mmCIF file with all atom_site columns, C-alpha atoms in Angstrom:
data_model
loop_
_atom_site.group_PDB
_atom_site.id
_atom_site.type_symbol
_atom_site.label_atom_id
_atom_site.label_alt_id
_atom_site.label_comp_id
_atom_site.label_asym_id
_atom_site.label_entity_id
_atom_site.label_seq_id
_atom_site.pdbx_PDB_ins_code
_atom_site.Cartn_x
_atom_site.Cartn_y
_atom_site.Cartn_z
_atom_site.occupancy
_atom_site.B_iso_or_equiv
_atom_site.pdbx_formal_charge
_atom_site.auth_seq_id
_atom_site.auth_comp_id
_atom_site.auth_asym_id
_atom_site.auth_atom_id
_atom_site.pdbx_PDB_model_num
ATOM 1   C CA . UNK A 1 1   ? 79.257 107.303 114.291 1.00 59.00 ? 1   UNK A CA 1
ATOM 2   C CA . UNK A 1 2   ? 80.846 103.862 114.997 1.00 72.00 ? 2   UNK A CA 1
ATOM 3   C CA . UNK A 1 3   ? 79.496 100.825 114.301 1.00 75.00 ? 3   UNK A CA 1
ATOM 4   C CA . UNK A 1 4   ? 78.787 100.476 118.263 1.00 75.00 ? 4   UNK A CA 1
ATOM 5   C CA . UNK A 1 5   ? 76.570 102.995 118.093 1.00 77.00 ? 5   UNK A CA 1
ATOM 6   C CA . UNK A 1 6   ? 74.716 102.054 115.585 1.00 83.00 ? 6   UNK A CA 1
ATOM 7   C CA . UNK A 1 7   ? 73.930 99.495  116.262 1.00 84.00 ? 7   UNK A CA 1
ATOM 8   C CA . UNK A 1 8   ? 72.528 101.322 119.407 1.00 85.00 ? 8   UNK A CA 1
ATOM 9   C CA . UNK A 1 9   ? 70.297 102.663 117.044 1.00 86.00 ? 9   UNK A CA 1
ATOM 10  C CA . UNK A 1 10  ? 69.565 100.667 113.750 1.00 86.00 ? 10  UNK A CA 1
ATOM 11  C CA . UNK A 1 11  ? 68.815 97.571  116.742 1.00 87.00 ? 11  UNK A CA 1
ATOM 12  C CA . UNK A 1 12  ? 65.297 98.698  117.844 1.00 87.00 ? 12  UNK A CA 1
ATOM 13  C CA . UNK A 1 13  ? 63.519 99.240  114.673 1.00 85.00 ? 13  UNK A CA 1
ATOM 14  C CA . UNK A 1 14  ? 64.075 96.145  112.865 1.00 80.00 ? 14  UNK A CA 1
ATOM 15  C CA . UNK A 1 15  ? 66.189 92.991  115.007 1.00 81.00 ? 15  UNK A CA 1
ATOM 16  C CA . UNK A 1 16  ? 65.347 94.328  119.018 1.00 85.00 ? 16  UNK A CA 1
ATOM 17  C CA . UNK A 1 17  ? 61.707 96.866  117.910 1.00 86.00 ? 17  UNK A CA 1
ATOM 18  C CA . UNK A 1 18  ? 60.285 97.213  121.343 1.00 88.00 ? 18  UNK A CA 1
ATOM 19  C CA . UNK A 1 19  ? 57.473 96.907  120.007 1.00 86.00 ? 19  UNK A CA 1
ATOM 20  C CA . UNK A 1 20  ? 57.261 93.492  117.524 1.00 85.00 ? 20  UNK A CA 1
ATOM 21  C CA . UNK A 1 21  ? 60.076 92.029  119.439 1.00 84.00 ? 21  UNK A CA 1
ATOM 22  C CA . UNK A 1 22  ? 60.268 93.117  123.637 1.00 83.00 ? 22  UNK A CA 1
ATOM 23  C CA . UNK A 1 23  ? 56.109 92.871  123.255 1.00 81.00 ? 23  UNK A CA 1
ATOM 24  C CA . UNK A 1 24  ? 56.181 96.415  125.210 1.00 82.00 ? 24  UNK A CA 1
ATOM 25  C CA . UNK A 1 25  ? 54.387 99.101  124.743 1.00 78.00 ? 25  UNK A CA 1
ATOM 26  C CA . UNK A 1 26  ? 50.947 97.618  123.652 1.00 82.00 ? 26  UNK A CA 1
ATOM 27  C CA . UNK A 1 27  ? 49.392 99.236  125.604 1.00 79.00 ? 27  UNK A CA 1
ATOM 28  C CA . UNK A 1 28  ? 49.340 102.627 123.695 1.00 74.00 ? 28  UNK A CA 1
ATOM 29  C CA . UNK A 1 29  ? 50.094 101.061 120.681 1.00 77.00 ? 29  UNK A CA 1
ATOM 30  C CA . UNK A 1 30  ? 45.982 100.227 121.452 1.00 81.00 ? 30  UNK A CA 1
ATOM 31  C CA . UNK A 1 31  ? 44.756 103.805 122.735 1.00 80.00 ? 31  UNK A CA 1
ATOM 32  C CA . UNK A 1 32  ? 46.193 105.861 121.015 1.00 84.00 ? 32  UNK A CA 1
ATOM 33  C CA . UNK A 1 33  ? 46.659 104.848 117.496 1.00 88.00 ? 33  UNK A CA 1
ATOM 34  C CA . UNK A 1 34  ? 42.218 105.835 115.608 1.00 88.00 ? 34  UNK A CA 1
ATOM 35  C CA . UNK A 1 35  ? 44.204 108.912 115.185 1.00 88.00 ? 35  UNK A CA 1
ATOM 36  C CA . UNK A 1 36  ? 47.598 109.955 113.283 1.00 92.00 ? 36  UNK A CA 1
ATOM 37  C CA . UNK A 1 37  ? 47.169 112.607 114.781 1.00 90.00 ? 37  UNK A CA 1
ATOM 38  C CA . UNK A 1 38  ? 47.335 111.742 118.586 1.00 88.00 ? 38  UNK A CA 1
ATOM 39  C CA . UNK A 1 39  ? 50.419 109.154 117.713 1.00 90.00 ? 39  UNK A CA 1
ATOM 40  C CA . UNK A 1 40  ? 52.330 111.225 115.901 1.00 92.00 ? 40  UNK A CA 1
ATOM 41  C CA . UNK A 1 41  ? 51.551 113.162 119.114 1.00 90.00 ? 41  UNK A CA 1
ATOM 42  C CA . UNK A 1 42  ? 52.196 110.520 121.873 1.00 90.00 ? 42  UNK A CA 1
ATOM 43  C CA . UNK A 1 43  ? 56.151 109.683 119.444 1.00 92.00 ? 43  UNK A CA 1
ATOM 44  C CA . UNK A 1 44  ? 57.059 112.812 120.378 1.00 93.00 ? 44  UNK A CA 1
ATOM 45  C CA . UNK A 1 45  ? 56.550 112.484 123.809 1.00 92.00 ? 45  UNK A CA 1
ATOM 46  C CA . UNK A 1 46  ? 58.035 109.039 124.126 1.00 92.00 ? 46  UNK A CA 1
ATOM 47  C CA . UNK A 1 47  ? 60.754 110.001 122.264 1.00 94.00 ? 47  UNK A CA 1
ATOM 48  C CA . UNK A 1 48  ? 61.404 113.586 123.957 1.00 94.00 ? 48  UNK A CA 1
ATOM 49  C CA . UNK A 1 49  ? 60.920 111.881 127.627 1.00 94.00 ? 49  UNK A CA 1
ATOM 50  C CA . UNK A 1 50  ? 63.118 108.423 126.795 1.00 94.00 ? 50  UNK A CA 1
ATOM 51  C CA . UNK A 1 51  ? 65.906 110.202 125.045 1.00 95.00 ? 51  UNK A CA 1
ATOM 52  C CA . UNK A 1 52  ? 66.329 113.601 128.417 1.00 96.00 ? 52  UNK A CA 1
ATOM 53  C CA . UNK A 1 53  ? 65.644 110.414 130.895 1.00 95.00 ? 53  UNK A CA 1
ATOM 54  C CA . UNK A 1 54  ? 68.511 107.630 129.420 1.00 96.00 ? 54  UNK A CA 1
ATOM 55  C CA . UNK A 1 55  ? 70.499 110.826 128.947 1.00 96.00 ? 55  UNK A CA 1
ATOM 56  C CA . UNK A 1 56  ? 70.084 111.712 133.288 1.00 96.00 ? 56  UNK A CA 1
ATOM 57  C CA . UNK A 1 57  ? 69.973 108.812 134.725 1.00 96.00 ? 57  UNK A CA 1
ATOM 58  C CA . UNK A 1 58  ? 73.050 108.217 132.397 1.00 95.00 ? 58  UNK A CA 1
ATOM 59  C CA . UNK A 1 59  ? 74.939 111.235 134.242 1.00 96.00 ? 59  UNK A CA 1
ATOM 60  C CA . UNK A 1 60  ? 73.100 110.181 137.801 1.00 94.00 ? 60  UNK A CA 1
ATOM 61  C CA . UNK A 1 61  ? 74.885 106.546 136.917 1.00 93.00 ? 61  UNK A CA 1
ATOM 62  C CA . UNK A 1 62  ? 77.558 106.902 139.137 1.00 92.00 ? 62  UNK A CA 1
ATOM 63  C CA . UNK A 1 63  ? 76.695 109.009 142.254 1.00 92.00 ? 63  UNK A CA 1
ATOM 64  C CA . UNK A 1 64  ? 73.136 106.966 142.216 1.00 91.00 ? 64  UNK A CA 1
ATOM 65  C CA . UNK A 1 65  ? 72.621 104.488 145.345 1.00 92.00 ? 65  UNK A CA 1
ATOM 66  C CA . UNK A 1 66  ? 72.168 100.918 143.627 1.00 88.00 ? 66  UNK A CA 1
ATOM 67  C CA . UNK A 1 67  ? 69.445 100.151 146.196 1.00 91.00 ? 67  UNK A CA 1
ATOM 68  C CA . UNK A 1 68  ? 67.692 104.132 145.448 1.00 92.00 ? 68  UNK A CA 1
ATOM 69  C CA . UNK A 1 69  ? 68.961 103.414 142.100 1.00 92.00 ? 69  UNK A CA 1
ATOM 70  C CA . UNK A 1 70  ? 64.995 102.816 140.497 1.00 91.00 ? 70  UNK A CA 1
ATOM 71  C CA . UNK A 1 71  ? 63.596 105.597 142.818 1.00 93.00 ? 71  UNK A CA 1
ATOM 72  C CA . UNK A 1 72  ? 65.207 107.861 140.816 1.00 94.00 ? 72  UNK A CA 1
ATOM 73  C CA . UNK A 1 73  ? 65.043 106.699 137.538 1.00 93.00 ? 73  UNK A CA 1
ATOM 74  C CA . UNK A 1 74  ? 61.049 106.128 138.298 1.00 93.00 ? 74  UNK A CA 1
ATOM 75  C CA . UNK A 1 75  ? 61.597 109.668 139.839 1.00 94.00 ? 75  UNK A CA 1
ATOM 76  C CA . UNK A 1 76  ? 63.385 111.726 136.036 1.00 95.00 ? 76  UNK A CA 1
ATOM 77  C CA . UNK A 1 77  ? 60.684 110.001 134.433 1.00 93.00 ? 77  UNK A CA 1
ATOM 78  C CA . UNK A 1 78  ? 58.016 110.928 136.138 1.00 93.00 ? 78  UNK A CA 1
ATOM 79  C CA . UNK A 1 79  ? 59.254 115.021 136.436 1.00 94.00 ? 79  UNK A CA 1
ATOM 80  C CA . UNK A 1 80  ? 59.974 114.792 132.800 1.00 94.00 ? 80  UNK A CA 1
ATOM 81  C CA . UNK A 1 81  ? 56.476 113.199 131.546 1.00 92.00 ? 81  UNK A CA 1
ATOM 82  C CA . UNK A 1 82  ? 54.906 115.945 133.973 1.00 92.00 ? 82  UNK A CA 1
ATOM 83  C CA . UNK A 1 83  ? 56.717 118.275 131.717 1.00 93.00 ? 83  UNK A CA 1
ATOM 84  C CA . UNK A 1 84  ? 55.778 117.418 128.835 1.00 92.00 ? 84  UNK A CA 1
ATOM 85  C CA . UNK A 1 85  ? 51.965 116.909 130.175 1.00 90.00 ? 85  UNK A CA 1
ATOM 86  C CA . UNK A 1 86  ? 52.068 120.255 131.404 1.00 92.00 ? 86  UNK A CA 1
ATOM 87  C CA . UNK A 1 87  ? 52.977 121.388 127.814 1.00 92.00 ? 87  UNK A CA 1
ATOM 88  C CA . UNK A 1 88  ? 50.716 119.279 126.259 1.00 90.00 ? 88  UNK A CA 1
ATOM 89  C CA . UNK A 1 89  ? 48.413 121.088 127.554 1.00 90.00 ? 89  UNK A CA 1
ATOM 90  C CA . UNK A 1 90  ? 49.369 125.154 127.546 1.00 91.00 ? 90  UNK A CA 1
ATOM 91  C CA . UNK A 1 91  ? 50.202 124.260 123.955 1.00 89.00 ? 91  UNK A CA 1
ATOM 92  C CA . UNK A 1 92  ? 48.048 121.822 122.132 1.00 86.00 ? 92  UNK A CA 1
ATOM 93  C CA . UNK A 1 93  ? 44.819 121.679 124.679 1.00 87.00 ? 93  UNK A CA 1
ATOM 94  C CA . UNK A 1 94  ? 42.923 119.267 121.995 1.00 87.00 ? 94  UNK A CA 1
ATOM 95  C CA . UNK A 1 95  ? 45.408 117.104 121.561 1.00 84.00 ? 95  UNK A CA 1
ATOM 96  C CA . UNK A 1 96  ? 45.826 117.153 125.140 1.00 84.00 ? 96  UNK A CA 1
ATOM 97  C CA . UNK A 1 97  ? 42.341 116.332 126.365 1.00 84.00 ? 97  UNK A CA 1
ATOM 98  C CA . UNK A 1 98  ? 42.105 113.383 123.295 1.00 79.00 ? 98  UNK A CA 1
ATOM 99  C CA . UNK A 1 99  ? 44.782 111.796 124.338 1.00 80.00 ? 99  UNK A CA 1
ATOM 100 C CA . UNK A 1 100 ? 43.202 112.478 128.186 1.00 75.00 ? 100 UNK A CA 1
ATOM 101 C CA . UNK A 1 101 ? 45.562 110.493 131.105 1.00 77.00 ? 101 UNK A CA 1
ATOM 102 C CA . UNK A 1 102 ? 47.881 108.534 127.984 1.00 79.00 ? 102 UNK A CA 1
ATOM 103 C CA . UNK A 1 103 ? 50.269 110.685 128.363 1.00 82.00 ? 103 UNK A CA 1
ATOM 104 C CA . UNK A 1 104 ? 50.576 110.284 131.905 1.00 80.00 ? 104 UNK A CA 1
ATOM 105 C CA . UNK A 1 105 ? 51.020 106.383 131.316 1.00 77.00 ? 105 UNK A CA 1
ATOM 106 C CA . UNK A 1 106 ? 54.432 106.786 129.478 1.00 84.00 ? 106 UNK A CA 1
ATOM 107 C CA . UNK A 1 107 ? 56.064 106.833 133.515 1.00 77.00 ? 107 UNK A CA 1
ATOM 108 C CA . UNK A 1 108 ? 54.512 103.455 133.362 1.00 73.00 ? 108 UNK A CA 1
ATOM 109 C CA . UNK A 1 109 ? 55.461 102.569 129.633 1.00 80.00 ? 109 UNK A CA 1
ATOM 110 C CA . UNK A 1 110 ? 58.386 99.412  130.135 1.00 83.00 ? 110 UNK A CA 1
ATOM 111 C CA . UNK A 1 111 ? 60.247 101.203 127.135 1.00 88.00 ? 111 UNK A CA 1
ATOM 112 C CA . UNK A 1 112 ? 61.179 104.091 128.705 1.00 91.00 ? 112 UNK A CA 1
ATOM 113 C CA . UNK A 1 113 ? 62.131 102.241 132.120 1.00 90.00 ? 113 UNK A CA 1
ATOM 114 C CA . UNK A 1 114 ? 63.491 98.802  130.667 1.00 89.00 ? 114 UNK A CA 1
ATOM 115 C CA . UNK A 1 115 ? 65.840 101.588 128.665 1.00 91.00 ? 115 UNK A CA 1
ATOM 116 C CA . UNK A 1 116 ? 66.779 103.319 132.015 1.00 92.00 ? 116 UNK A CA 1
ATOM 117 C CA . UNK A 1 117 ? 67.979 100.417 133.662 1.00 91.00 ? 117 UNK A CA 1
ATOM 118 C CA . UNK A 1 118 ? 69.307 98.306  131.089 1.00 90.00 ? 118 UNK A CA 1
ATOM 119 C CA . UNK A 1 119 ? 71.349 100.902 129.181 1.00 92.00 ? 119 UNK A CA 1
ATOM 120 C CA . UNK A 1 120 ? 71.030 104.219 130.786 1.00 93.00 ? 120 UNK A CA 1
ATOM 121 C CA . UNK A 1 121 ? 72.588 102.604 134.403 1.00 93.00 ? 121 UNK A CA 1
ATOM 122 C CA . UNK A 1 122 ? 75.427 101.320 132.499 1.00 92.00 ? 122 UNK A CA 1
ATOM 123 C CA . UNK A 1 123 ? 76.789 103.526 129.715 1.00 92.00 ? 123 UNK A CA 1
ATOM 124 C CA . UNK A 1 124 ? 78.002 107.091 129.855 1.00 94.00 ? 124 UNK A CA 1
ATOM 125 C CA . UNK A 1 125 ? 75.361 109.837 128.326 1.00 94.00 ? 125 UNK A CA 1
ATOM 126 C CA . UNK A 1 126 ? 76.120 109.494 124.294 1.00 92.00 ? 126 UNK A CA 1
ATOM 127 C CA . UNK A 1 127 ? 75.286 106.471 123.766 1.00 92.00 ? 127 UNK A CA 1
ATOM 128 C CA . UNK A 1 128 ? 72.965 106.671 126.530 1.00 94.00 ? 128 UNK A CA 1
ATOM 129 C CA . UNK A 1 129 ? 70.940 109.261 123.968 1.00 95.00 ? 129 UNK A CA 1
ATOM 130 C CA . UNK A 1 130 ? 71.577 107.086 120.987 1.00 93.00 ? 130 UNK A CA 1
ATOM 131 C CA . UNK A 1 131 ? 70.038 104.031 122.870 1.00 94.00 ? 131 UNK A CA 1
ATOM 132 C CA . UNK A 1 132 ? 67.493 106.225 123.870 1.00 93.00 ? 132 UNK A CA 1
ATOM 133 C CA . UNK A 1 133 ? 66.592 107.637 120.291 1.00 94.00 ? 133 UNK A CA 1
ATOM 134 C CA . UNK A 1 134 ? 67.195 104.400 118.658 1.00 94.00 ? 134 UNK A CA 1
ATOM 135 C CA . UNK A 1 135 ? 64.539 102.765 120.971 1.00 93.00 ? 135 UNK A CA 1
ATOM 136 C CA . UNK A 1 136 ? 61.847 105.668 120.547 1.00 93.00 ? 136 UNK A CA 1
ATOM 137 C CA . UNK A 1 137 ? 61.718 105.580 116.246 1.00 94.00 ? 137 UNK A CA 1
ATOM 138 C CA . UNK A 1 138 ? 61.575 102.256 116.534 1.00 92.00 ? 138 UNK A CA 1
ATOM 139 C CA . UNK A 1 139 ? 58.758 102.668 119.043 1.00 92.00 ? 139 UNK A CA 1
ATOM 140 C CA . UNK A 1 140 ? 57.511 105.830 117.015 1.00 93.00 ? 140 UNK A CA 1
ATOM 141 C CA . UNK A 1 141 ? 57.069 103.787 113.249 1.00 93.00 ? 141 UNK A CA 1
ATOM 142 C CA . UNK A 1 142 ? 55.373 100.601 114.695 1.00 92.00 ? 142 UNK A CA 1
ATOM 143 C CA . UNK A 1 143 ? 53.096 102.958 116.782 1.00 92.00 ? 143 UNK A CA 1
ATOM 144 C CA . UNK A 1 144 ? 52.845 105.206 113.166 1.00 94.00 ? 144 UNK A CA 1
ATOM 145 C CA . UNK A 1 145 ? 51.778 101.984 110.927 1.00 94.00 ? 145 UNK A CA 1
ATOM 146 C CA . UNK A 1 146 ? 48.828 100.716 113.696 1.00 93.00 ? 146 UNK A CA 1
ATOM 147 C CA . UNK A 1 147 ? 47.669 104.606 113.254 1.00 93.00 ? 147 UNK A CA 1
ATOM 148 C CA . UNK A 1 148 ? 48.059 104.527 108.793 1.00 94.00 ? 148 UNK A CA 1
ATOM 149 C CA . UNK A 1 149 ? 46.046 101.751 108.621 1.00 93.00 ? 149 UNK A CA 1
ATOM 150 C CA . UNK A 1 150 ? 43.298 102.112 111.422 1.00 93.00 ? 150 UNK A CA 1
ATOM 151 C CA . UNK A 1 151 ? 42.488 106.233 110.272 1.00 93.00 ? 151 UNK A CA 1
ATOM 152 C CA . UNK A 1 152 ? 42.716 104.870 106.687 1.00 93.00 ? 152 UNK A CA 1
ATOM 153 C CA . UNK A 1 153 ? 40.652 102.022 107.002 1.00 92.00 ? 153 UNK A CA 1
ATOM 154 C CA . UNK A 1 154 ? 38.640 102.570 110.083 1.00 91.00 ? 154 UNK A CA 1
ATOM 155 C CA . UNK A 1 155 ? 37.458 106.156 108.767 1.00 89.00 ? 155 UNK A CA 1
ATOM 156 C CA . UNK A 1 156 ? 39.007 106.790 105.076 1.00 90.00 ? 156 UNK A CA 1
ATOM 157 C CA . UNK A 1 157 ? 41.303 109.546 106.335 1.00 91.00 ? 157 UNK A CA 1
ATOM 158 C CA . UNK A 1 158 ? 44.811 110.046 106.636 1.00 92.00 ? 158 UNK A CA 1
ATOM 159 C CA . UNK A 1 159 ? 45.535 112.802 109.743 1.00 90.00 ? 159 UNK A CA 1
ATOM 160 C CA . UNK A 1 160 ? 43.064 113.856 108.091 1.00 85.00 ? 160 UNK A CA 1
ATOM 161 C CA . UNK A 1 161 ? 42.098 113.872 105.116 1.00 89.00 ? 161 UNK A CA 1
ATOM 162 C CA . UNK A 1 162 ? 39.961 111.580 103.355 1.00 89.00 ? 162 UNK A CA 1
ATOM 163 C CA . UNK A 1 163 ? 41.331 109.922 100.746 1.00 89.00 ? 163 UNK A CA 1
ATOM 164 C CA . UNK A 1 164 ? 39.375 106.826 99.979  1.00 90.00 ? 164 UNK A CA 1
ATOM 165 C CA . UNK A 1 165 ? 36.689 107.007 97.302  1.00 89.00 ? 165 UNK A CA 1
ATOM 166 C CA . UNK A 1 166 ? 33.213 108.343 98.453  1.00 84.00 ? 166 UNK A CA 1
ATOM 167 C CA . UNK A 1 167 ? 31.497 105.415 98.447  1.00 86.00 ? 167 UNK A CA 1
ATOM 168 C CA . UNK A 1 168 ? 33.732 103.067 100.790 1.00 87.00 ? 168 UNK A CA 1
ATOM 169 C CA . UNK A 1 169 ? 32.088 103.896 104.622 1.00 86.00 ? 169 UNK A CA 1
ATOM 170 C CA . UNK A 1 170 ? 35.165 102.880 106.691 1.00 84.00 ? 170 UNK A CA 1
ATOM 171 C CA . UNK A 1 171 ? 35.670 99.757  108.695 1.00 88.00 ? 171 UNK A CA 1
ATOM 172 C CA . UNK A 1 172 ? 33.848 99.919  112.553 1.00 88.00 ? 172 UNK A CA 1
ATOM 173 C CA . UNK A 1 173 ? 36.326 97.170  113.639 1.00 90.00 ? 173 UNK A CA 1
ATOM 174 C CA . UNK A 1 174 ? 39.884 99.119  112.667 1.00 89.00 ? 174 UNK A CA 1
ATOM 175 C CA . UNK A 1 175 ? 38.890 101.920 115.412 1.00 89.00 ? 175 UNK A CA 1
ATOM 176 C CA . UNK A 1 176 ? 37.667 99.529  118.169 1.00 89.00 ? 176 UNK A CA 1
ATOM 177 C CA . UNK A 1 177 ? 40.411 97.705  120.269 1.00 85.00 ? 177 UNK A CA 1
ATOM 178 C CA . UNK A 1 178 ? 40.237 94.319  118.604 1.00 88.00 ? 178 UNK A CA 1
ATOM 179 C CA . UNK A 1 179 ? 40.808 96.233  114.946 1.00 89.00 ? 179 UNK A CA 1
ATOM 180 C CA . UNK A 1 180 ? 44.260 97.484  117.061 1.00 89.00 ? 180 UNK A CA 1
ATOM 181 C CA . UNK A 1 181 ? 45.039 93.859  117.988 1.00 89.00 ? 181 UNK A CA 1
ATOM 182 C CA . UNK A 1 182 ? 44.593 92.062  114.108 1.00 92.00 ? 182 UNK A CA 1
ATOM 183 C CA . UNK A 1 183 ? 46.909 94.994  113.183 1.00 92.00 ? 183 UNK A CA 1
ATOM 184 C CA . UNK A 1 184 ? 49.924 95.156  115.146 1.00 91.00 ? 184 UNK A CA 1
ATOM 185 C CA . UNK A 1 185 ? 49.624 90.869  114.923 1.00 90.00 ? 185 UNK A CA 1
ATOM 186 C CA . UNK A 1 186 ? 50.501 90.797  111.376 1.00 92.00 ? 186 UNK A CA 1
ATOM 187 C CA . UNK A 1 187 ? 52.923 93.605  111.719 1.00 90.00 ? 187 UNK A CA 1
ATOM 188 C CA . UNK A 1 188 ? 54.790 90.866  114.687 1.00 87.00 ? 188 UNK A CA 1
ATOM 189 C CA . UNK A 1 189 ? 53.803 88.160  112.006 1.00 88.00 ? 189 UNK A CA 1
ATOM 190 C CA . UNK A 1 190 ? 55.306 90.357  109.655 1.00 88.00 ? 190 UNK A CA 1
ATOM 191 C CA . UNK A 1 191 ? 58.491 91.699  110.899 1.00 84.00 ? 191 UNK A CA 1
ATOM 192 C CA . UNK A 1 192 ? 58.893 88.251  113.417 1.00 82.00 ? 192 UNK A CA 1
ATOM 193 C CA . UNK A 1 193 ? 58.468 86.504  109.383 1.00 83.00 ? 193 UNK A CA 1
ATOM 194 C CA . UNK A 1 194 ? 61.387 88.543  108.516 1.00 79.00 ? 194 UNK A CA 1
ATOM 195 C CA . UNK A 1 195 ? 64.056 88.295  110.859 1.00 73.00 ? 195 UNK A CA 1
ATOM 196 C CA . UNK A 1 196 ? 63.233 84.358  110.644 1.00 68.00 ? 196 UNK A CA 1
ATOM 197 C CA . UNK A 1 197 ? 64.763 84.472  107.062 1.00 48.00 ? 197 UNK A CA 1
ATOM 198 C CA . UNK A 1 198 ? 67.025 86.944  107.674 1.00 47.00 ? 198 UNK A CA 1
ATOM 199 C CA . UNK A 1 199 ? 68.485 84.384  110.646 1.00 47.00 ? 199 UNK A CA 1
ATOM 200 C CA . UNK A 1 200 ? 68.392 81.673  108.186 1.00 48.00 ? 200 UNK A CA 1
ATOM 201 C CA . UNK A 1 201 ? 70.245 83.066  105.430 1.00 43.00 ? 201 UNK A CA 1
#
């Protein structure tokens, strides 16, 4: 793998993370991170949609008229999201109910549309696949960190398994949206501090 392709994957994991640096995809980071199960399913859904949409948009880039390119991108993304939602309802109905409308709202996730417009429309399918993979992993990393903190602090469990002492009653704030805001804010602060230190070196 060339350095260019390696950077396409690794850049969103740290220096250009879609949540902590670009501040995109915050809504889902607040809405579905109460439990690790729902967060993991959302991460897999975004991974599938982002990688597939990037590849399809990249394949169509040379035959898509510039005036309707965003309509084509949205159509591709919406089709993939609907397909993903139908698969979840068919095979993982309980988790699908917990996720409610948030899988469908992947259509409006700025990360997916942004990568299709900013990267897939200008690059070949192989690079677009890696870009989708890198951004999805960067998104997933933060989502799972937030979900881990919220479930452990709020319920004393992780993936439904109780790991805190029995006397621990849980922190209700961690299960509410303000708790998620605080956790995300702390992660953003740590991430940006680390990058600043790296740049000064």
